CSV table of C-alpha atoms in Angstrom, one decimal:
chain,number,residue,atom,x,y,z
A,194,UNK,CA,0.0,0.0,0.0
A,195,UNK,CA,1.5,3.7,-1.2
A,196,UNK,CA,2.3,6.1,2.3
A,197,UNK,CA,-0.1,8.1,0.5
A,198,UNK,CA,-3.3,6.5,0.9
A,199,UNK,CA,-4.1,8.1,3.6
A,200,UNK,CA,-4.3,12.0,3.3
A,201,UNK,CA,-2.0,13.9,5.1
A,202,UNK,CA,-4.3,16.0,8.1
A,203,UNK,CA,-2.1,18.7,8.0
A,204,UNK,CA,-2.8,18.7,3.7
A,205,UNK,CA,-6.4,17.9,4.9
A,206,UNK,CA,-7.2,21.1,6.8
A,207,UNK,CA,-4.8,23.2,4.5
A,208,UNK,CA,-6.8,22.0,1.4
A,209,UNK,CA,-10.1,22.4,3.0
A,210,UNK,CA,-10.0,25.5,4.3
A,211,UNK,CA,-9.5,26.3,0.8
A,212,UNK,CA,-11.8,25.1,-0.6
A,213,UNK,CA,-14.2,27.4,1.7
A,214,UNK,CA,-12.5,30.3,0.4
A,215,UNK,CA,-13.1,29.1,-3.1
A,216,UNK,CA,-9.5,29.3,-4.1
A,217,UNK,CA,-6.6,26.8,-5.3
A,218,UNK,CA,-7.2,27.7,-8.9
A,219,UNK,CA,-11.3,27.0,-9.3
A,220,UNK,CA,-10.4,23.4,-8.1
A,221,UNK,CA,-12.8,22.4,-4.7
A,222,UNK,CA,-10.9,21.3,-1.4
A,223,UNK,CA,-13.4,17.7,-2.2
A,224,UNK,CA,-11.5,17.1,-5.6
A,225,UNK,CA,-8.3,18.0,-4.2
A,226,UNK,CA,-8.5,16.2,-1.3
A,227,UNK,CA,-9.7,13.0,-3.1
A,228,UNK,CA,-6.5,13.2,-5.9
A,229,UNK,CA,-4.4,13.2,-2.3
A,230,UNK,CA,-5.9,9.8,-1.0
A,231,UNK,CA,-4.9,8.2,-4.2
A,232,UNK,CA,-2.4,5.8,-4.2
A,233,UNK,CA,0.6,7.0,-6.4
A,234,UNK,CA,0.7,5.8,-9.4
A,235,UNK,CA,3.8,3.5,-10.9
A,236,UNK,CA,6.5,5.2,-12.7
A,237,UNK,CA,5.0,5.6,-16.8
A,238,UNK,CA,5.9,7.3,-19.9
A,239,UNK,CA,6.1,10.7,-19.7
A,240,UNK,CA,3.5,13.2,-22.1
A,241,UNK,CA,5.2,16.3,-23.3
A,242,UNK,CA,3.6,19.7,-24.3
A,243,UNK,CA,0.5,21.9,-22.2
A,244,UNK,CA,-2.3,21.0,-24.7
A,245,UNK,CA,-3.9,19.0,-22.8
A,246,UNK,CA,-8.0,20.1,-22.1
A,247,UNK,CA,-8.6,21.9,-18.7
A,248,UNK,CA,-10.1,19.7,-16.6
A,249,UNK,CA,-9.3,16.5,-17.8
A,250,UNK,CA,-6.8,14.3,-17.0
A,251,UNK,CA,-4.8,14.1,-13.4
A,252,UNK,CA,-3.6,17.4,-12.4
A,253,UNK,CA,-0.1,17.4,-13.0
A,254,UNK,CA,0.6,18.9,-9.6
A,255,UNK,CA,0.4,17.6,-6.9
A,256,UNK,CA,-2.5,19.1,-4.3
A,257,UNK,CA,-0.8,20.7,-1.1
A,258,UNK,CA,2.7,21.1,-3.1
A,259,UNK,CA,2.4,24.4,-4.5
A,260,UNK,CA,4.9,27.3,-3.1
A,261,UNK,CA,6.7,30.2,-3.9
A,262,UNK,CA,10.2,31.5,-3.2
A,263,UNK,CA,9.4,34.9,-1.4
A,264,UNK,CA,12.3,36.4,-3.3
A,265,UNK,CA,10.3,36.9,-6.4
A,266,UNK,CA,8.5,39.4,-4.2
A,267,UNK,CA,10.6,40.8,-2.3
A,268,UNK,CA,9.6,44.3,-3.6
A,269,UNK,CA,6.0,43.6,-1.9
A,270,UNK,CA,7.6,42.0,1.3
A,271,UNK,CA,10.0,45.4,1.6
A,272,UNK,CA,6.5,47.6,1.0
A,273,UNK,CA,3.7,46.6,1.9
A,274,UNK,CA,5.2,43.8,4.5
A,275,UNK,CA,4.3,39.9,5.0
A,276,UNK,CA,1.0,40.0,5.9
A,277,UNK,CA,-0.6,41.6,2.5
A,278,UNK,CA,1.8,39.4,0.3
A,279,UNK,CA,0.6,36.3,2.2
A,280,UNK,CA,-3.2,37.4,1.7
A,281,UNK,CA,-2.8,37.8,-2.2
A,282,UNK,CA,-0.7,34.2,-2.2
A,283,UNK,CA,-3.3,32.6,-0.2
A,284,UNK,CA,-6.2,34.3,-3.1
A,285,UNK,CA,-3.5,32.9,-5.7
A,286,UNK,CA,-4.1,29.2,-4.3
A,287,UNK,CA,-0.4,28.9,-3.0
A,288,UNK,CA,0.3,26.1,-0.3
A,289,UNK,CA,3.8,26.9,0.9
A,290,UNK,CA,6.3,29.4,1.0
A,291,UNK,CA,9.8,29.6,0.8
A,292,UNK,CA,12.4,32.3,2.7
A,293,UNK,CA,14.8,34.3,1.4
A,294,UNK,CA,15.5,36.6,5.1
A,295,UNK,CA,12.7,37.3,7.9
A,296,UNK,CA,12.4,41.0,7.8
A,297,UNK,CA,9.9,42.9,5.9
A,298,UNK,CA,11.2,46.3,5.8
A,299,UNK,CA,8.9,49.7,6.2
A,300,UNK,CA,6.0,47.8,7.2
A,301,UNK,CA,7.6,47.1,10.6
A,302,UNK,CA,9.9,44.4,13.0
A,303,UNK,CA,8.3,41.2,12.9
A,304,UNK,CA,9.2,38.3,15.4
A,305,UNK,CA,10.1,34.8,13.9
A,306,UNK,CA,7.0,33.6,16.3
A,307,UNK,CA,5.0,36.3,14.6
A,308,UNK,CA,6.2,35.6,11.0
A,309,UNK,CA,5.4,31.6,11.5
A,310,UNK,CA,1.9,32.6,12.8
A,311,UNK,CA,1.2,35.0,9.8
A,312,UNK,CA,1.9,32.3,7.5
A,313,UNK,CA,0.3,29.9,9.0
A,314,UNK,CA,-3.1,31.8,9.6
A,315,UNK,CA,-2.9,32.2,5.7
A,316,UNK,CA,-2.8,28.8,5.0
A,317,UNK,CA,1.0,28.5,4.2
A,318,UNK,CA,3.1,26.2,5.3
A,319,UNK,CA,6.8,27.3,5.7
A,320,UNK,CA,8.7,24.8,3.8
A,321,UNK,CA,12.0,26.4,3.0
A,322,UNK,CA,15.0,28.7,3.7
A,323,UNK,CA,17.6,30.2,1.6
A,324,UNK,CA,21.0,31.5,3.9
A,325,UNK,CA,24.6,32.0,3.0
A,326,UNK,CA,26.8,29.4,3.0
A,327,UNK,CA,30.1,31.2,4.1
A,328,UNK,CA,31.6,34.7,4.5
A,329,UNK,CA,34.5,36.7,5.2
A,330,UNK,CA,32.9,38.6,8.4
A,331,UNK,CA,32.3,35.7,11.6
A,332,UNK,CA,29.4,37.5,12.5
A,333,UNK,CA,27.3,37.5,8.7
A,334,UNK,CA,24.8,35.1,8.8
A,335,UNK,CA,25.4,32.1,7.1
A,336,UNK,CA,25.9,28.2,7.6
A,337,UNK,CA,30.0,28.4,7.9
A,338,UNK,CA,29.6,31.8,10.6
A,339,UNK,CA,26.9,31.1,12.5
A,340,UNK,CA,25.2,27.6,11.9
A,341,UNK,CA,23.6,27.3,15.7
A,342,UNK,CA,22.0,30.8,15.4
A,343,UNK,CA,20.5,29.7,11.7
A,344,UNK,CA,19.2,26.5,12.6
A,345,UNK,CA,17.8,28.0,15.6
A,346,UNK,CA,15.9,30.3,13.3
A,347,UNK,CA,14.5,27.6,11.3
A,348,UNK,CA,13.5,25.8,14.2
A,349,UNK,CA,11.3,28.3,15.2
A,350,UNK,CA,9.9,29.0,12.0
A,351,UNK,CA,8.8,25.0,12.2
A,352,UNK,CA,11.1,24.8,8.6
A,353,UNK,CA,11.2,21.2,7.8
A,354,UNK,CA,14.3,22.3,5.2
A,355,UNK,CA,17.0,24.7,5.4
A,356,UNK,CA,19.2,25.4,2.5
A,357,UNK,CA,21.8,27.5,0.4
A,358,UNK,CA,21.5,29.0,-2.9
A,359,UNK,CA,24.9,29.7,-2.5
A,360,UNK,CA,27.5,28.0,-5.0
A,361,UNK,CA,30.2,25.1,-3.7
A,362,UNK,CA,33.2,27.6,-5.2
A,363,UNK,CA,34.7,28.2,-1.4
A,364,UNK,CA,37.9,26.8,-2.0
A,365,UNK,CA,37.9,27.0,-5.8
A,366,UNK,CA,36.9,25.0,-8.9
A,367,UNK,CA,39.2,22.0,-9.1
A,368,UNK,CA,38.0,18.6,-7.8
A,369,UNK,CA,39.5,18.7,-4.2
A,370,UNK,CA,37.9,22.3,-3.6
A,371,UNK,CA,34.5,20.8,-4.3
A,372,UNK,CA,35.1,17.9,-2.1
A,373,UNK,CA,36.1,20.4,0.3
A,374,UNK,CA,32.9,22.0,0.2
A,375,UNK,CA,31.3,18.8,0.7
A,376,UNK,CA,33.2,18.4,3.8
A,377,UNK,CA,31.1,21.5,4.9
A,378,UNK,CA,27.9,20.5,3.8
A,379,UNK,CA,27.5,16.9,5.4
A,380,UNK,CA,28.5,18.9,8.4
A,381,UNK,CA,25.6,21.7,7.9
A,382,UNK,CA,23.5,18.7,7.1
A,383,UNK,CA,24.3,16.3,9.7
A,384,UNK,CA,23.7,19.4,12.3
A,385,UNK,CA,20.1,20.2,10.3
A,386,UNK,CA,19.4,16.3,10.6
A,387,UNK,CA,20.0,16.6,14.3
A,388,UNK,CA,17.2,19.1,14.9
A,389,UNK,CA,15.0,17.5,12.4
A,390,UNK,CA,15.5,19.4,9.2
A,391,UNK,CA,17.1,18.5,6.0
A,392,UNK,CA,19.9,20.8,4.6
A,393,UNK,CA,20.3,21.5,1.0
A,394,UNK,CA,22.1,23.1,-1.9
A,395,UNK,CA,20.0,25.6,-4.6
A,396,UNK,CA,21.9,25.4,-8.0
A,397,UNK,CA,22.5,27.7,-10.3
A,398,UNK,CA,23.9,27.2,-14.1
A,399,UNK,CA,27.9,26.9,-13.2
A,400,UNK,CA,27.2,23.7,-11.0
A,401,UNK,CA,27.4,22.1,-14.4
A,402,UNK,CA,31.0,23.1,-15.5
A,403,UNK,CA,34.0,21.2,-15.7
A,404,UNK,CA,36.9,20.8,-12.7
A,405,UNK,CA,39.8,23.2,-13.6
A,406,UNK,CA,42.1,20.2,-12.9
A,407,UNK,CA,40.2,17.4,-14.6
A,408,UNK,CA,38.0,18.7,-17.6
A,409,UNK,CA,36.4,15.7,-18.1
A,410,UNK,CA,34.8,15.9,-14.5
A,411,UNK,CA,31.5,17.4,-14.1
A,412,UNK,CA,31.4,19.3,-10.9
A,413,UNK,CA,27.9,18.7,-9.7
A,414,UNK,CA,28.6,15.0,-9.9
A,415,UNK,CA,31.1,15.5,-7.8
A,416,UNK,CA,29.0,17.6,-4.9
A,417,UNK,CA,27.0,14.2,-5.1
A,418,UNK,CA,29.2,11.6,-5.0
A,419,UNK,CA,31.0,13.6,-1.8
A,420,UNK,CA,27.9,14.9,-0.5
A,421,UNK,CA,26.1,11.8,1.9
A,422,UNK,CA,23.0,11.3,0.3
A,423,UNK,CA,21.1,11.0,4.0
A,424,UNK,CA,22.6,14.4,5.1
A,425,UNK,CA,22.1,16.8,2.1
A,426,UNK,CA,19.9,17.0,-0.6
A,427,UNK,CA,19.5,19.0,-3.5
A,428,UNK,CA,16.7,21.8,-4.8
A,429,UNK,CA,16.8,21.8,-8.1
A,430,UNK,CA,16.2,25.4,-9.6
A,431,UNK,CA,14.6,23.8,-13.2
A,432,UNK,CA,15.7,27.1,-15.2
A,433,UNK,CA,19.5,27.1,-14.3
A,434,UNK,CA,19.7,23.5,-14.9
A,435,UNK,CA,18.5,23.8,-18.2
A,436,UNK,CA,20.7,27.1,-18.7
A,437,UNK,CA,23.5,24.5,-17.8
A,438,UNK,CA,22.8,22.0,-20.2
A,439,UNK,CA,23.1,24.7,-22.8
A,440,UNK,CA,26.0,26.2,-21.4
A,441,UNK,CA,27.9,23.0,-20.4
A,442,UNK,CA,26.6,19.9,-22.8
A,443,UNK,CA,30.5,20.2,-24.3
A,444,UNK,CA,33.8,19.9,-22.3
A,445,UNK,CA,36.0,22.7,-22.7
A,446,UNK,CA,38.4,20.8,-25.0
A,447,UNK,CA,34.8,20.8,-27.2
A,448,UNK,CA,33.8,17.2,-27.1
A,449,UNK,CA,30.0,16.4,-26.8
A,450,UNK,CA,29.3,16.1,-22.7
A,451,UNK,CA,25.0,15.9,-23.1
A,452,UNK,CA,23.0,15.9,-20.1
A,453,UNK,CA,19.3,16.3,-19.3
A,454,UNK,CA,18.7,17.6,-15.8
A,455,UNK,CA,15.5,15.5,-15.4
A,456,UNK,CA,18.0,12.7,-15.3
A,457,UNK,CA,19.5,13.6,-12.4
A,458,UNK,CA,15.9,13.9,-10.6
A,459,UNK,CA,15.0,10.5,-12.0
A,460,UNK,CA,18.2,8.7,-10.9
A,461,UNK,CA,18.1,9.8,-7.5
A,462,UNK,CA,14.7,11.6,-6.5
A,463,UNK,CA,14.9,11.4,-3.0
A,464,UNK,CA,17.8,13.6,-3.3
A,465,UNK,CA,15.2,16.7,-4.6
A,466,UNK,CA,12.5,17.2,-2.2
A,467,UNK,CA,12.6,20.7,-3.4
A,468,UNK,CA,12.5,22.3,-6.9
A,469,UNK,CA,12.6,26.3,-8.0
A,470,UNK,CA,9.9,26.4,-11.0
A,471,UNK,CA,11.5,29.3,-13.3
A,472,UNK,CA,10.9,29.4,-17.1
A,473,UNK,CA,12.3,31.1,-20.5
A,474,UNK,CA,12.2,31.7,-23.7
A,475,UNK,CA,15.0,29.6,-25.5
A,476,UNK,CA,17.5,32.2,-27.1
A,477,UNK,CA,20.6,30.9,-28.2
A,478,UNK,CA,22.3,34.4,-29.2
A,479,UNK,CA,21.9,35.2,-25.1
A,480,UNK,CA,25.2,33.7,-23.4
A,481,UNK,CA,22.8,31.6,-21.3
A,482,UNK,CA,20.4,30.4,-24.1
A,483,UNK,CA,17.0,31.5,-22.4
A,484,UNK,CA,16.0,34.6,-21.4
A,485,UNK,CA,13.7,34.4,-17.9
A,486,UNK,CA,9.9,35.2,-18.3
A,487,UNK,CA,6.7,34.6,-16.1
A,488,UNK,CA,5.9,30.3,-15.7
A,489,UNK,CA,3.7,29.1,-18.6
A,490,UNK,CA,5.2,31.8,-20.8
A,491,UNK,CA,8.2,30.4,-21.5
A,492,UNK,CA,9.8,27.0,-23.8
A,493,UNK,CA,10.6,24.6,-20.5
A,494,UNK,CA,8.1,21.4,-20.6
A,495,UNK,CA,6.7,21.5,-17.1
A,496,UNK,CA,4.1,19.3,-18.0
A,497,UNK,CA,6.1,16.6,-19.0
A,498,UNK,CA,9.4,17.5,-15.7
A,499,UNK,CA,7.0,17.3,-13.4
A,500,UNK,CA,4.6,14.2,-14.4
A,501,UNK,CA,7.8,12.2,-14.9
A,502,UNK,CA,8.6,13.0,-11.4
A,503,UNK,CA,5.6,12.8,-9.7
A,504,UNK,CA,4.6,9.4,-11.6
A,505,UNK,CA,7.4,7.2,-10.1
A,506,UNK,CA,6.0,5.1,-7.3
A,507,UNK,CA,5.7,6.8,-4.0
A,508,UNK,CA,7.0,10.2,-5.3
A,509,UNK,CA,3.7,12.0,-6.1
A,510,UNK,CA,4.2,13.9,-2.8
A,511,UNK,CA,7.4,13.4,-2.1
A,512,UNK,CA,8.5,16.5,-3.5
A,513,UNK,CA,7.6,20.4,-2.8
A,514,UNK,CA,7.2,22.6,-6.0
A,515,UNK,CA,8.5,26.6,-5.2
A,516,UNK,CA,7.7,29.1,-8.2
A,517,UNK,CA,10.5,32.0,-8.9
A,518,UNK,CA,11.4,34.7,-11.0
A,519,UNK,CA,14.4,36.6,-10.0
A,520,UNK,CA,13.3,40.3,-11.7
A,521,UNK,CA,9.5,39.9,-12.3
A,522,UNK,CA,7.5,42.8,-14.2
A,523,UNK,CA,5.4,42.9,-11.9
A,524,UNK,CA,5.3,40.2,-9.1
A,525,UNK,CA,1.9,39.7,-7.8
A,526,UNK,CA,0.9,39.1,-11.5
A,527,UNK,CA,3.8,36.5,-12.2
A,528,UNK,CA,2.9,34.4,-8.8
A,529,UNK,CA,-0.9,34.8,-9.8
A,530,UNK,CA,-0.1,33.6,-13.4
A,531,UNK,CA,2.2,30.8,-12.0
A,532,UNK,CA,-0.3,29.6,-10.0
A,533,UNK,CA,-2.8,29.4,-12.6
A,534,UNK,CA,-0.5,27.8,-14.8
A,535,UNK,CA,0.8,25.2,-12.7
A,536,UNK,CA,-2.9,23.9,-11.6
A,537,UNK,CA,-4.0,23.8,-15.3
A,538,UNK,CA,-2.1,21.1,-16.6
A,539,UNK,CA,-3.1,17.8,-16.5
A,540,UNK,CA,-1.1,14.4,-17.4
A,541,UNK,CA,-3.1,13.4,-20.9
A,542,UNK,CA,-5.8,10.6,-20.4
């Protein structure tokens, strides 16, 4: 029998309470709640495109899995302060939310007690943290200055995760410097693990490059064969992965080094419990071959990334889905039009 077939009460209430509002894209907290019950479904073929007719079909996405990475709206945070931002994200159907610092500028000091509260009384669950990973000054806050203060933080924000988005460069780009920074994070993650959180590592594109000292070495397949796989995971940011395959499918001698990041999820998928949902328009004159637009406007496939993930057995809500754009236009319409996006596909019948 899956772990799933039983909802989650947590997901229950969360989902339900929607459903009074009449949010979560037009889709009742009754539907939702009975796609959570299922059983998940055995690892399939994977459908690509987003042509598939609303309303039928599975939703693609998971109920209860939808967040957003609260840097994409930072300028709303800074503004107007947490508790409007968390009202429109709550209107916009958004289960979770994801940190990127705990003040909220002119609108006030807010406690971390406070800030948990707020989200929670919105029906968002706190899933996530970015911090630094090192720095020059012993006081800054990050993991390698002050890992007992920012583990204390998460603990009281109830964060189930606490990560970087910072890069493994510490010590430099050759094969020993990233096993170096290994060293560090199975010691971030061993102390996250300890208070019952799970550490992990954001990527960007240059994850992807070569080692300086052995070219034929990709170095994020280095940060996971030194990283242990029950102390640190991995939140895949979907856009900079791809912007790495474009950047870094040939080794810098020029011979062909192909790699599609929806491999690395499949291989090892407990090692992604959290994913940064960014999109673009493919461009191959840019120097990073996309250029960064709202979700559902752009060329990545998120039907078929995130029905190949979510069909494998057990994995449907395994994993924890953030939205991002680093420079929106305007970014209550981008997480409104994420969210809209993301609960309209369906896997085809």
């Amino acid at each position: 029998m899956s772990r799933f077939s039983q909802p989650d009460p947590e997901l229950t209430h969360r989902l339900t309470r929607r459903g009074m509002l009449g949010v979560a894209a037009g889709t009742t907290a009754a539907a939702l709640l009975g796609a959570a019950s299922a059983p998940a479904s055995a690892a399939g073929n994977t459908t690509a495109g987003t042509d598939a007719a609303p309303g039928r079909g599975r939703p693609v996405l998971p109920p209860g899995r939808l967040g957003i990475q609260l840097y994409s709206l930072r300028d709303k945070v800074s503004t107007l302060g947490f508790g409007p931002v968390f009202a429109e994200l709550e209107k916009y159907g958004y289960d979770e939310v994801e940190f990127a610092g705990y003040t909220q500028g002119s609108a006030g000091a807010i406690t971390l007690a406070q800030l948990r509260r707020l989200a929670r009384n919105h029906g968002l669950n706190p899933i996530g943290s970015h911090v630094g990973y090192h720095s020059s000054d012993p006081s800054a806050y990050t993991f390698a200055t002050n890992l007992t203060k920012v583990l204390d933080d998460a603990q009281a924000l109830g964060l189930k995760h606490i990560g970087t988005a910072s890069n493994p460069f510490r010590y430099g780009s050759t094969v020993d410097a990233w096993k170096r920074a290994a060293e560090d994070f199975n010691t971030y993650g061993a102390a996250a693990r300890a208070r019952g959180m799970k550490f992990y590592q954001h990527n960007h594109s240059e994850e992807f490059s070569f080692a300086t000292d052995k070219p034929h070495i990709r170095l994020y397949d280095v940060l996971l064969a030194e990283t242990d796989p029950d102390l640190v995971y991995l939140e895949m940011d979907i856009y900079w992965a791809y912007v790495g395959q474009f950047r870094y499918s040939k080794r810098p001698d020029g011979t062909p080094a192909p790699f599609d990041p929806l491999d690395y999820v499949l291989r090892q998928p407990h090692r992604y419990p959290l994913f940064h949902v960014k999109d673009g328009v493919s461009d191959p004159t840019t120097e990073h071959g996309y250029r960064m637009v709202d979700v559902g406007d752009g060329d990545i496939d998120y039907r078929r990334f995130l029905s190949a993930v979510t069909r494998l057995r057990g994995e449907r809500f395994a994993h924890h889905w953030q939205a991002e754009h680093d420079n929106p236009a305007e970014s209550f319409a981008f997480a409104r039009k994420s969210s809209e996006h993301l609960h309209s596909l369906r896997e085809k019948c």
